[in-house]
Amino acid sequence: NANDTPKHDTIWCITSDEVVKWEECLPIGVIIPECDAGHAIEPQEARDILYYSSFVVWALGLVWIIVIICMVKQINLAIALNK
């Protein structure tokens, strides 16, 4: 009925367990639900620092991969010399 108000905050899924027929489940594409008491890290500045530092970590990882790719010949030579 269109006039019914939602009775739950989330969706429910059917399980294959005989004892537990229904349980709460996350919508498709949601990995971590929102925190019930707000943000896990309260100050906005701290969340911003973590957000932008994650890009720095990704960039360092990409630089590391590029360095390894550029040095493949030297790495193979060092392995061959140690055998």
PDB file of N, CA and C in Angstrom:
ATOM      1  N   ASN A   1       0.839  -1.164   0.000  1.00  0.00           N
ATOM      2  CA  ASN A   1       0.000   0.000   0.000  1.00  0.00           C
ATOM      3  C   ASN A   1       0.895   1.241   0.000  1.00  0.00           C
ATOM      4  N   ALA A   2       0.583   2.235  -0.787  1.00  0.00           N
ATOM      5  CA  ALA A   2       1.406   3.434  -0.906  1.00  0.00           C
ATOM      6  C   ALA A   2       1.372   4.286   0.348  1.00  0.00           C
ATOM      7  N   ASN A   3       0.321   4.175   1.162  1.00  0.00           N
ATOM      8  CA  ASN A   3       0.200   4.985   2.372  1.00  0.00           C
ATOM      9  C   ASN A   3       0.917   4.378   3.571  1.00  0.00           C
ATOM     10  N   ASP A   4       1.395   3.153   3.450  1.00  0.00           N
ATOM     11  CA  ASP A   4       2.098   2.505   4.555  1.00  0.00           C
ATOM     12  C   ASP A   4       3.434   3.193   4.800  1.00  0.00           C
ATOM     13  N   THR A   5       3.773   3.353   6.072  1.00  0.00           N
ATOM     14  CA  THR A   5       5.089   3.890   6.416  1.00  0.00           C
ATOM     15  C   THR A   5       6.055   2.731   6.554  1.00  0.00           C
ATOM     16  N   PRO A   6       7.334   2.952   6.238  1.00  0.00           N
ATOM     17  CA  PRO A   6       8.303   1.865   6.374  1.00  0.00           C
ATOM     18  C   PRO A   6       8.422   1.409   7.825  1.00  0.00           C
ATOM     19  N   LYS A   7       8.483   0.110   8.011  1.00  0.00           N
ATOM     20  CA  LYS A   7       8.556  -0.437   9.360  1.00  0.00           C
ATOM     21  C   LYS A   7       9.989  -0.785   9.751  1.00  0.00           C
ATOM     22  N   HIS A   8      10.920  -0.734   8.812  1.00  0.00           N
ATOM     23  CA  HIS A   8      12.302  -1.097   9.086  1.00  0.00           C
ATOM     24  C   HIS A   8      13.238  -0.077   8.454  1.00  0.00           C
ATOM     25  N   ASP A   9      14.450   0.000   8.991  1.00  0.00           N
ATOM     26  CA  ASP A   9      15.449   0.926   8.466  1.00  0.00           C
ATOM     27  C   ASP A   9      16.259   0.335   7.322  1.00  0.00           C
ATOM     28  N   THR A  10      16.155  -0.957   7.097  1.00  0.00           N
ATOM     29  CA  THR A  10      16.975  -1.631   6.095  1.00  0.00           C
ATOM     30  C   THR A  10      16.127  -2.666   5.362  1.00  0.00           C
ATOM     31  N   ILE A  11      16.767  -3.400   4.447  1.00  0.00           N
ATOM     32  CA  ILE A  11      16.052  -4.454   3.734  1.00  0.00           C
ATOM     33  C   ILE A  11      16.283  -5.793   4.426  1.00  0.00           C
ATOM     34  N   TRP A  12      15.408  -6.750   4.155  1.00  0.00           N
ATOM     35  CA  TRP A  12      15.491  -8.081   4.744  1.00  0.00           C
ATOM     36  C   TRP A  12      15.652  -9.099   3.629  1.00  0.00           C
ATOM     37  N   CYS A  13      16.421 -10.138   3.902  1.00  0.00           N
ATOM     38  CA  CYS A  13      16.690 -11.168   2.902  1.00  0.00           C
ATOM     39  C   CYS A  13      16.270 -12.537   3.435  1.00  0.00           C
ATOM     40  N   ILE A  14      15.840 -13.401   2.539  1.00  0.00           N
ATOM     41  CA  ILE A  14      15.512 -14.782   2.872  1.00  0.00           C
ATOM     42  C   ILE A  14      16.828 -15.554   2.978  1.00  0.00           C
ATOM     43  N   THR A  15      16.956 -16.393   3.997  1.00  0.00           N
ATOM     44  CA  THR A  15      18.169 -17.194   4.170  1.00  0.00           C
ATOM     45  C   THR A  15      17.889 -18.641   3.801  1.00  0.00           C
ATOM     46  N   SER A  16      18.947 -19.423   3.672  1.00  0.00           N
ATOM     47  CA  SER A  16      18.786 -20.850   3.411  1.00  0.00           C
ATOM     48  C   SER A  16      18.774 -21.663   4.705  1.00  0.00           C
ATOM     49  N   ASP A  17      18.924 -20.986   5.839  1.00  0.00           N
ATOM     50  CA  ASP A  17      18.913 -21.637   7.150  1.00  0.00           C
ATOM     51  C   ASP A  17      17.469 -21.915   7.561  1.00  0.00           C
ATOM     52  N   GLU A  18      17.187 -23.129   8.040  1.00  0.00           N
ATOM     53  CA  GLU A  18      15.841 -23.500   8.450  1.00  0.00           C
ATOM     54  C   GLU A  18      15.405 -22.763   9.716  1.00  0.00           C
ATOM     55  N   VAL A  19      16.367 -22.460  10.589  1.00  0.00           N
ATOM     56  CA  VAL A  19      16.036 -21.807  11.854  1.00  0.00           C
ATOM     57  C   VAL A  19      15.811 -20.308  11.650  1.00  0.00           C
ATOM     58  N   VAL A  20      16.695 -19.674  10.895  1.00  0.00           N
ATOM     59  CA  VAL A  20      16.601 -18.234  10.642  1.00  0.00           C
ATOM     60  C   VAL A  20      16.118 -18.045   9.210  1.00  0.00           C
ATOM     61  N   LYS A  21      14.870 -17.719   9.059  1.00  0.00           N
ATOM     62  CA  LYS A  21      14.309 -17.596   7.704  1.00  0.00           C
ATOM     63  C   LYS A  21      14.575 -16.220   7.106  1.00  0.00           C
ATOM     64  N   TRP A  22      14.639 -15.169   7.940  1.00  0.00           N
ATOM     65  CA  TRP A  22      14.859 -13.806   7.478  1.00  0.00           C
ATOM     66  C   TRP A  22      15.981 -13.173   8.290  1.00  0.00           C
ATOM     67  N   GLU A  23      16.769 -12.310   7.646  1.00  0.00           N
ATOM     68  CA  GLU A  23      17.761 -11.535   8.365  1.00  0.00           C
ATOM     69  C   GLU A  23      18.013 -10.226   7.623  1.00  0.00           C
ATOM     70  N   GLU A  24      18.551  -9.250   8.343  1.00  0.00           N
ATOM     71  CA  GLU A  24      18.882  -7.984   7.707  1.00  0.00           C
ATOM     72  C   GLU A  24      20.019  -8.189   6.724  1.00  0.00           C
ATOM     73  N   CYS A  25      19.980  -7.491   5.611  1.00  0.00           N
ATOM     74  CA  CYS A  25      21.094  -7.565   4.676  1.00  0.00           C
ATOM     75  C   CYS A  25      21.344  -6.178   4.089  1.00  0.00           C
ATOM     76  N   LEU A  26      22.528  -6.001   3.568  1.00  0.00           N
ATOM     77  CA  LEU A  26      22.919  -4.724   2.989  1.00  0.00           C
ATOM     78  C   LEU A  26      22.452  -4.637   1.543  1.00  0.00           C
ATOM     79  N   PRO A  27      22.043  -3.462   1.106  1.00  0.00           N
ATOM     80  CA  PRO A  27      21.697  -3.301  -0.309  1.00  0.00           C
ATOM     81  C   PRO A  27      22.908  -3.565  -1.189  1.00  0.00           C
ATOM     82  N   ILE A  28      22.689  -3.998  -2.415  1.00  0.00           N
ATOM     83  CA  ILE A  28      23.779  -4.281  -3.346  1.00  0.00           C
ATOM     84  C   ILE A  28      24.586  -3.012  -3.564  1.00  0.00           C
ATOM     85  N   GLY A  29      25.891  -3.130  -3.483  1.00  0.00           N
ATOM     86  CA  GLY A  29      26.783  -1.993  -3.679  1.00  0.00           C
ATOM     87  C   GLY A  29      27.173  -1.296  -2.396  1.00  0.00           C
ATOM     88  N   VAL A  30      26.545  -1.623  -1.264  1.00  0.00           N
ATOM     89  CA  VAL A  30      26.897  -1.015   0.014  1.00  0.00           C
ATOM     90  C   VAL A  30      27.847  -1.954   0.732  1.00  0.00           C
ATOM     91  N   ILE A  31      29.053  -1.497   0.977  1.00  0.00           N
ATOM     92  CA  ILE A  31      30.050  -2.334   1.636  1.00  0.00           C
ATOM     93  C   ILE A  31      29.972  -2.151   3.151  1.00  0.00           C
ATOM     94  N   ILE A  32      29.965  -0.921   3.586  1.00  0.00           N
ATOM     95  CA  ILE A  32      29.918  -0.629   5.009  1.00  0.00           C
ATOM     96  C   ILE A  32      28.715   0.280   5.260  1.00  0.00           C
ATOM     97  N   PRO A  33      27.819  -0.107   6.153  1.00  0.00           N
ATOM     98  CA  PRO A  33      26.681   0.766   6.427  1.00  0.00           C
ATOM     99  C   PRO A  33      27.121   2.005   7.190  1.00  0.00           C
ATOM    100  N   GLU A  34      26.291   3.031   7.193  1.00  0.00           N
ATOM    101  CA  GLU A  34      26.603   4.236   7.939  1.00  0.00           C
ATOM    102  C   GLU A  34      26.581   3.928   9.427  1.00  0.00           C
ATOM    103  N   CYS A  35      27.402   4.656  10.179  1.00  0.00           N
ATOM    104  CA  CYS A  35      27.455   4.465  11.628  1.00  0.00           C
ATOM    105  C   CYS A  35      26.158   4.962  12.253  1.00  0.00           C
ATOM    106  N   ASP A  36      25.649   4.229  13.244  1.00  0.00           N
ATOM    107  CA  ASP A  36      24.404   4.615  13.904  1.00  0.00           C
ATOM    108  C   ASP A  36      24.556   5.917  14.683  1.00  0.00           C
ATOM    109  N   ALA A  37      25.733   6.137  15.262  1.00  0.00           N
ATOM    110  CA  ALA A  37      25.952   7.322  16.102  1.00  0.00           C
ATOM    111  C   ALA A  37      26.625   8.450  15.330  1.00  0.00           C
ATOM    112  N   GLY A  38      26.524   8.470  14.029  1.00  0.00           N
ATOM    113  CA  GLY A  38      27.182   9.506  13.241  1.00  0.00           C
ATOM    114  C   GLY A  38      28.419   8.960  12.577  1.00  0.00           C
ATOM    115  N   HIS A  39      29.397   9.820  12.366  1.00  0.00           N
ATOM    116  CA  HIS A  39      30.640   9.398  11.724  1.00  0.00           C
ATOM    117  C   HIS A  39      31.544   8.679  12.719  1.00  0.00           C
ATOM    118  N   ALA A  40      32.325   7.722  12.201  1.00  0.00           N
ATOM    119  CA  ALA A  40      33.271   7.008  13.057  1.00  0.00           C
ATOM    120  C   ALA A  40      34.398   7.941  13.488  1.00  0.00           C
ATOM    121  N   ILE A  41      34.767   8.870  12.623  1.00  0.00           N
ATOM    122  CA  ILE A  41      35.775   9.884  12.940  1.00  0.00           C
ATOM    123  C   ILE A  41      35.037  11.217  12.930  1.00  0.00           C
ATOM    124  N   GLU A  42      34.909  11.814  14.097  1.00  0.00           N
ATOM    125  CA  GLU A  42      33.992  12.930  14.252  1.00  0.00           C
ATOM    126  C   GLU A  42      34.421  14.231  13.582  1.00  0.00           C
ATOM    127  N   PRO A  43      35.623  14.784  13.831  1.00  0.00           N
ATOM    128  CA  PRO A  43      35.899  16.100  13.231  1.00  0.00           C
ATOM    129  C   PRO A  43      36.026  16.001  11.705  1.00  0.00           C
ATOM    130  N   GLN A  44      35.428  16.932  11.015  1.00  0.00           N
ATOM    131  CA  GLN A  44      35.479  16.963   9.545  1.00  0.00           C
ATOM    132  C   GLN A  44      36.916  17.084   9.054  1.00  0.00           C
ATOM    133  N   GLU A  45      37.751  17.842   9.771  1.00  0.00           N
ATOM    134  CA  GLU A  45      39.143  18.012   9.358  1.00  0.00           C
ATOM    135  C   GLU A  45      39.884  16.678   9.353  1.00  0.00           C
ATOM    136  N   ALA A  46      39.635  15.841  10.349  1.00  0.00           N
ATOM    137  CA  ALA A  46      40.290  14.534  10.419  1.00  0.00           C
ATOM    138  C   ALA A  46      39.828  13.643   9.268  1.00  0.00           C
ATOM    139  N   ARG A  47      38.541  13.690   8.939  1.00  0.00           N
ATOM    140  CA  ARG A  47      38.035  12.908   7.805  1.00  0.00           C
ATOM    141  C   ARG A  47      38.653  13.395   6.500  1.00  0.00           C
ATOM    142  N   ASP A  48      38.814  14.707   6.355  1.00  0.00           N
ATOM    143  CA  ASP A  48      39.444  15.255   5.152  1.00  0.00           C
ATOM    144  C   ASP A  48      40.894  14.819   5.039  1.00  0.00           C
ATOM    145  N   ILE A  49      41.626  14.840   6.160  1.00  0.00           N
ATOM    146  CA  ILE A  49      43.024  14.405   6.156  1.00  0.00           C
ATOM    147  C   ILE A  49      43.124  12.945   5.735  1.00  0.00           C
ATOM    148  N   LEU A  50      42.271  12.099   6.281  1.00  0.00           N
ATOM    149  CA  LEU A  50      42.284  10.683   5.901  1.00  0.00           C
ATOM    150  C   LEU A  50      41.918  10.496   4.437  1.00  0.00           C
ATOM    151  N   TYR A  51      40.955  11.267   3.958  1.00  0.00           N
ATOM    152  CA  TYR A  51      40.524  11.164   2.562  1.00  0.00           C
ATOM    153  C   TYR A  51      41.664  11.510   1.613  1.00  0.00           C
ATOM    154  N   TYR A  52      42.318  12.647   1.845  1.00  0.00           N
ATOM    155  CA  TYR A  52      43.384  13.065   0.936  1.00  0.00           C
ATOM    156  C   TYR A  52      44.659  12.248   1.116  1.00  0.00           C
ATOM    157  N   SER A  53      44.918  11.766   2.333  1.00  0.00           N
ATOM    158  CA  SER A  53      46.092  10.915   2.521  1.00  0.00           C
ATOM    159  C   SER A  53      45.919   9.566   1.828  1.00  0.00           C
ATOM    160  N   SER A  54      44.676   9.130   1.629  1.00  0.00           N
ATOM    161  CA  SER A  54      44.460   7.881   0.889  1.00  0.00           C
ATOM    162  C   SER A  54      44.919   8.029  -0.565  1.00  0.00           C
ATOM    163  N   PHE A  55      44.743   9.218  -1.146  1.00  0.00           N
ATOM    164  CA  PHE A  55      45.244   9.456  -2.502  1.00  0.00           C
ATOM    165  C   PHE A  55      46.765   9.418  -2.545  1.00  0.00           C
ATOM    166  N   VAL A  56      47.397   9.926  -1.487  1.00  0.00           N
ATOM    167  CA  VAL A  56      48.862   9.890  -1.412  1.00  0.00           C
ATOM    168  C   VAL A  56      49.349   8.448  -1.369  1.00  0.00           C
ATOM    169  N   VAL A  57      48.674   7.618  -0.574  1.00  0.00           N
ATOM    170  CA  VAL A  57      49.066   6.201  -0.477  1.00  0.00           C
ATOM    171  C   VAL A  57      48.903   5.515  -1.826  1.00  0.00           C
ATOM    172  N   TRP A  58      47.793   5.769  -2.528  1.00  0.00           N
ATOM    173  CA  TRP A  58      47.593   5.190  -3.864  1.00  0.00           C
ATOM    174  C   TRP A  58      48.671   5.659  -4.828  1.00  0.00           C
ATOM    175  N   ALA A  59      49.011   6.941  -4.774  1.00  0.00           N
ATOM    176  CA  ALA A  59      50.043   7.473  -5.669  1.00  0.00           C
ATOM    177  C   ALA A  59      51.392   6.835  -5.392  1.00  0.00           C
ATOM    178  N   LEU A  60      51.734   6.651  -4.130  1.00  0.00           N
ATOM    179  CA  LEU A  60      52.997   5.990  -3.788  1.00  0.00           C
ATOM    180  C   LEU A  60      53.001   4.545  -4.269  1.00  0.00           C
ATOM    181  N   GLY A  61      51.872   3.879  -4.174  1.00  0.00           N
ATOM    182  CA  GLY A  61      51.773   2.508  -4.682  1.00  0.00           C
ATOM    183  C   GLY A  61      51.984   2.455  -6.186  1.00  0.00           C
ATOM    184  N   LEU A  62      51.396   3.401  -6.899  1.00  0.00           N
ATOM    185  CA  LEU A  62      51.579   3.446  -8.360  1.00  0.00           C
ATOM    186  C   LEU A  62      53.027   3.743  -8.732  1.00  0.00           C
ATOM    187  N   VAL A  63      53.658   4.657  -7.987  1.00  0.00           N
ATOM    188  CA  VAL A  63      55.076   4.948  -8.240  1.00  0.00           C
ATOM    189  C   VAL A  63      55.907   3.697  -8.004  1.00  0.00           C
ATOM    190  N   TRP A  64      55.611   2.957  -6.948  1.00  0.00           N
ATOM    191  CA  TRP A  64      56.343   1.724  -6.644  1.00  0.00           C
ATOM    192  C   TRP A  64      56.191   0.710  -7.780  1.00  0.00           C
ATOM    193  N   ILE A  65      55.000   0.556  -8.295  1.00  0.00           N
ATOM    194  CA  ILE A  65      54.776  -0.374  -9.407  1.00  0.00           C
ATOM    195  C   ILE A  65      55.544   0.067 -10.641  1.00  0.00           C
ATOM    196  N   ILE A  66      55.547   1.357 -10.925  1.00  0.00           N
ATOM    197  CA  ILE A  66      56.288   1.873 -12.087  1.00  0.00           C
ATOM    198  C   ILE A  66      57.782   1.629 -11.921  1.00  0.00           C
ATOM    199  N   VAL A  67      58.307   1.845 -10.714  1.00  0.00           N
ATOM    200  CA  VAL A  67      59.737   1.590 -10.458  1.00  0.00           C
ATOM    201  C   VAL A  67      60.055   0.122 -10.678  1.00  0.00           C
ATOM    202  N   ILE A  68      59.220  -0.778 -10.178  1.00  0.00           N
ATOM    203  CA  ILE A  68      59.459  -2.216 -10.355  1.00  0.00           C
ATOM    204  C   ILE A  68      59.423  -2.578 -11.833  1.00  0.00           C
ATOM    205  N   ILE A  69      58.453  -2.037 -12.577  1.00  0.00           N
ATOM    206  CA  ILE A  69      58.355  -2.339 -14.003  1.00  0.00           C
ATOM    207  C   ILE A  69      59.581  -1.827 -14.747  1.00  0.00           C
ATOM    208  N   CYS A  70      60.065  -0.642 -14.381  1.00  0.00           N
ATOM    209  CA  CYS A  70      61.237  -0.080 -15.056  1.00  0.00           C
ATOM    210  C   CYS A  70      62.521  -0.841 -14.722  1.00  0.00           C
ATOM    211  N   MET A  71      62.551  -1.514 -13.590  1.00  0.00           N
ATOM    212  CA  MET A  71      63.771  -2.192 -13.157  1.00  0.00           C
ATOM    213  C   MET A  71      63.704  -3.705 -13.327  1.00  0.00           C
ATOM    214  N   VAL A  72      62.804  -4.207 -14.149  1.00  0.00           N
ATOM    215  CA  VAL A  72      62.648  -5.650 -14.327  1.00  0.00           C
ATOM    216  C   VAL A  72      63.944  -6.281 -14.832  1.00  0.00           C
ATOM    217  N   LYS A  73      64.613  -5.643 -15.786  1.00  0.00           N
ATOM    218  CA  LYS A  73      65.851  -6.220 -16.323  1.00  0.00           C
ATOM    219  C   LYS A  73      66.918  -6.316 -15.243  1.00  0.00           C
ATOM    220  N   GLN A  74      67.069  -5.271 -14.433  1.00  0.00           N
ATOM    221  CA  GLN A  74      68.061  -5.295 -13.364  1.00  0.00           C
ATOM    222  C   GLN A  74      67.711  -6.336 -12.304  1.00  0.00           C
ATOM    223  N   ILE A  75      66.446  -6.482 -12.006  1.00  0.00           N
ATOM    224  CA  ILE A  75      66.019  -7.473 -11.018  1.00  0.00           C
ATOM    225  C   ILE A  75      66.297  -8.880 -11.534  1.00  0.00           C
ATOM    226  N   ASN A  76      65.981  -9.141 -12.800  1.00  0.00           N
ATOM    227  CA  ASN A  76      66.258 -10.456 -13.381  1.00  0.00           C
ATOM    228  C   ASN A  76      67.751 -10.736 -13.431  1.00  0.00           C
ATOM    229  N   LEU A  77      68.559  -9.708 -13.723  1.00  0.00           N
ATOM    230  CA  LEU A  77      70.010  -9.880 -13.733  1.00  0.00           C
ATOM    231  C   LEU A  77      70.525 -10.217 -12.339  1.00  0.00           C
ATOM    232  N   ALA A  78      70.034  -9.534 -11.334  1.00  0.00           N
ATOM    233  CA  ALA A  78      70.459  -9.801  -9.960  1.00  0.00           C
ATOM    234  C   ALA A  78      70.054 -11.224  -9.533  1.00  0.00           C
ATOM    235  N   ILE A  79      68.886 -11.666  -9.941  1.00  0.00           N
ATOM    236  CA  ILE A  79      68.460 -13.032  -9.629  1.00  0.00           C
ATOM    237  C   ILE A  79      69.353 -14.043 -10.322  1.00  0.00           C
ATOM    238  N   ALA A  80      69.682 -13.779 -11.585  1.00  0.00           N
ATOM    239  CA  ALA A  80      70.540 -14.697 -12.355  1.00  0.00           C
ATOM    240  C   ALA A  80      71.937 -14.764 -11.752  1.00  0.00           C
ATOM    241  N   LEU A  81      72.462 -13.645 -11.289  1.00  0.00           N
ATOM    242  CA  LEU A  81      73.797 -13.632 -10.689  1.00  0.00           C
ATOM    243  C   LEU A  81      73.847 -14.379  -9.365  1.00  0.00           C
ATOM    244  N   ASN A  82      72.749 -14.389  -8.643  1.00  0.00           N
ATOM    245  CA  ASN A  82      72.725 -15.046  -7.327  1.00  0.00           C
ATOM    246  C   ASN A  82      72.468 -16.546  -7.432  1.00  0.00           C
ATOM    247  N   LYS A  83      72.151 -17.056  -8.639  1.00  0.00           N
ATOM    248  CA  LYS A  83      71.897 -18.501  -8.768  1.00  0.00           C
ATOM    249  C   LYS A  83      73.150 -19.280  -8.907  1.00  0.00           C
TER     250      LYS A  83
END
